[in-house]
């Protein structure tokens, strides 16, 4: 994961690391809920690849994001928003 390095480089970005399995698949998204509800803007997915878990992750993010929050999705995340 790049979360630690990115969080140190850009502390104002409030990077949230999620559990990953040995292949880099993101597991539990529960830690995002409360944090996203206070979010003013979300940038999601730069460099992310589309995997079998991507649609569930995007759905979890969008379910908790305030309606007035700014949103920037990369191409892999956009393909899940049909």
PDB file of C-alpha atoms in Angstrom:
ATOM      1  CA  UNK A   1       0.000   0.000   0.000  1.00  0.00           C
ATOM      2  CA  UNK A   2       1.102   3.546  -0.669  1.00  0.00           C
ATOM      3  CA  UNK A   3      -1.067   4.979   2.114  1.00  0.00           C
ATOM      4  CA  UNK A   4       1.724   5.531   4.627  1.00  0.00           C
ATOM      5  CA  UNK A   5       4.032   7.317   2.202  1.00  0.00           C
ATOM      6  CA  UNK A   6       1.238   9.446   0.785  1.00  0.00           C
ATOM      7  CA  UNK A   7      -0.038  10.305   4.248  1.00  0.00           C
ATOM      8  CA  UNK A   8       3.421  11.473   5.315  1.00  0.00           C
ATOM      9  CA  UNK A   9       3.952  13.461   2.135  1.00  0.00           C
ATOM     10  CA  UNK A  10       0.496  15.086   2.197  1.00  0.00           C
ATOM     11  CA  UNK A  11      -0.860  15.149   5.767  1.00  0.00           C
ATOM     12  CA  UNK A  12      -3.630  17.550   4.748  1.00  0.00           C
ATOM     13  CA  UNK A  13      -5.034  14.831   2.458  1.00  0.00           C
ATOM     14  CA  UNK A  14      -6.209  12.685   5.399  1.00  0.00           C
ATOM     15  CA  UNK A  15      -5.126   9.434   3.772  1.00  0.00           C
ATOM     16  CA  UNK A  16      -6.982   6.419   5.165  1.00  0.00           C
ATOM     17  CA  UNK A  17      -5.236   3.047   4.903  1.00  0.00           C
ATOM     18  CA  UNK A  18      -7.459  -0.005   4.487  1.00  0.00           C
ATOM     19  CA  UNK A  19      -6.711  -3.646   5.143  1.00  0.00           C
ATOM     20  CA  UNK A  20      -5.356  -5.491   2.106  1.00  0.00           C
ATOM     21  CA  UNK A  21      -4.857  -9.172   1.402  1.00  0.00           C
ATOM     22  CA  UNK A  22      -1.670 -10.640  -0.066  1.00  0.00           C
ATOM     23  CA  UNK A  23      -2.691  -9.646  -3.593  1.00  0.00           C
ATOM     24  CA  UNK A  24      -3.432  -6.022  -2.690  1.00  0.00           C
ATOM     25  CA  UNK A  25      -7.220  -6.468  -2.675  1.00  0.00           C
ATOM     26  CA  UNK A  26      -8.938  -4.141  -0.224  1.00  0.00           C
ATOM     27  CA  UNK A  27     -10.957  -5.939   2.399  1.00  0.00           C
ATOM     28  CA  UNK A  28     -12.989  -4.248   5.118  1.00  0.00           C
ATOM     29  CA  UNK A  29     -14.301  -0.791   4.180  1.00  0.00           C
ATOM     30  CA  UNK A  30     -16.083  -0.182   7.512  1.00  0.00           C
ATOM     31  CA  UNK A  31     -13.455   2.317   8.765  1.00  0.00           C
ATOM     32  CA  UNK A  32     -14.443   4.666   5.924  1.00  0.00           C
ATOM     33  CA  UNK A  33     -18.047   5.294   6.934  1.00  0.00           C
ATOM     34  CA  UNK A  34     -17.616   7.769   9.786  1.00  0.00           C
ATOM     35  CA  UNK A  35     -14.665   9.519   8.148  1.00  0.00           C
ATOM     36  CA  UNK A  36     -16.460  10.008   4.824  1.00  0.00           C
ATOM     37  CA  UNK A  37     -19.524  11.481   6.487  1.00  0.00           C
ATOM     38  CA  UNK A  38     -17.309  14.416   7.561  1.00  0.00           C
ATOM     39  CA  UNK A  39     -15.615  14.652   4.166  1.00  0.00           C
ATOM     40  CA  UNK A  40     -15.730  17.873   2.109  1.00  0.00           C
ATOM     41  CA  UNK A  41     -14.077  16.300  -0.949  1.00  0.00           C
ATOM     42  CA  UNK A  42     -12.987  12.847  -2.083  1.00  0.00           C
ATOM     43  CA  UNK A  43     -10.279  12.000  -4.611  1.00  0.00           C
ATOM     44  CA  UNK A  44     -10.441   8.301  -5.275  1.00  0.00           C
ATOM     45  CA  UNK A  45      -8.463   5.868  -7.321  1.00  0.00           C
ATOM     46  CA  UNK A  46      -5.467   7.526  -8.956  1.00  0.00           C
ATOM     47  CA  UNK A  47      -3.512   4.526 -10.209  1.00  0.00           C
ATOM     48  CA  UNK A  48      -6.135   2.069  -9.006  1.00  0.00           C
ATOM     49  CA  UNK A  49      -6.802  -1.005 -11.100  1.00  0.00           C
ATOM     50  CA  UNK A  50     -10.239  -2.459 -11.732  1.00  0.00           C
ATOM     51  CA  UNK A  51     -10.601  -5.758  -9.877  1.00  0.00           C
ATOM     52  CA  UNK A  52     -13.526  -7.838  -8.694  1.00  0.00           C
ATOM     53  CA  UNK A  53     -13.605  -5.791  -5.462  1.00  0.00           C
ATOM     54  CA  UNK A  54     -13.628  -2.360  -7.111  1.00  0.00           C
ATOM     55  CA  UNK A  55     -17.421  -2.016  -7.593  1.00  0.00           C
ATOM     56  CA  UNK A  56     -18.123  -2.851  -3.938  1.00  0.00           C
ATOM     57  CA  UNK A  57     -15.485  -0.389  -2.774  1.00  0.00           C
ATOM     58  CA  UNK A  58     -16.860   2.432  -4.948  1.00  0.00           C
ATOM     59  CA  UNK A  59     -20.412   1.686  -3.745  1.00  0.00           C
ATOM     60  CA  UNK A  60     -19.257   1.790  -0.106  1.00  0.00           C
ATOM     61  CA  UNK A  61     -17.554   5.136  -0.672  1.00  0.00           C
ATOM     62  CA  UNK A  62     -20.492   6.743  -2.421  1.00  0.00           C
ATOM     63  CA  UNK A  63     -22.968   5.462   0.177  1.00  0.00           C
ATOM     64  CA  UNK A  64     -21.262   7.463   2.938  1.00  0.00           C
ATOM     65  CA  UNK A  65     -20.174  10.576   1.033  1.00  0.00           C
ATOM     66  CA  UNK A  66     -22.238  13.708   1.788  1.00  0.00           C
ATOM     67  CA  UNK A  67     -24.272  14.884  -1.204  1.00  0.00           C
ATOM     68  CA  UNK A  68     -22.569  18.279  -1.224  1.00  0.00           C
ATOM     69  CA  UNK A  69     -19.019  16.881  -1.124  1.00  0.00           C
ATOM     70  CA  UNK A  70     -16.691  17.316  -4.077  1.00  0.00           C
ATOM     71  CA  UNK A  71     -15.881  14.092  -5.907  1.00  0.00           C
ATOM     72  CA  UNK A  72     -13.093  13.111  -8.284  1.00  0.00           C
ATOM     73  CA  UNK A  73     -12.975   9.511  -9.537  1.00  0.00           C
ATOM     74  CA  UNK A  74     -10.373   7.926 -11.791  1.00  0.00           C
ATOM     75  CA  UNK A  75     -11.321   5.844 -14.846  1.00  0.00           C
ATOM     76  CA  UNK A  76     -11.435   2.527 -12.974  1.00  0.00           C
ATOM     77  CA  UNK A  77     -13.824   3.959 -10.386  1.00  0.00           C
ATOM     78  CA  UNK A  78     -15.982   5.597 -13.064  1.00  0.00           C
ATOM     79  CA  UNK A  79     -16.577   2.265 -14.786  1.00  0.00           C
ATOM     80  CA  UNK A  80     -18.328   1.121 -11.600  1.00  0.00           C
ATOM     81  CA  UNK A  81     -20.815   4.004 -11.666  1.00  0.00           C
ATOM     82  CA  UNK A  82     -23.225   2.832 -14.344  1.00  0.00           C
TER      83      UNK A  82
END
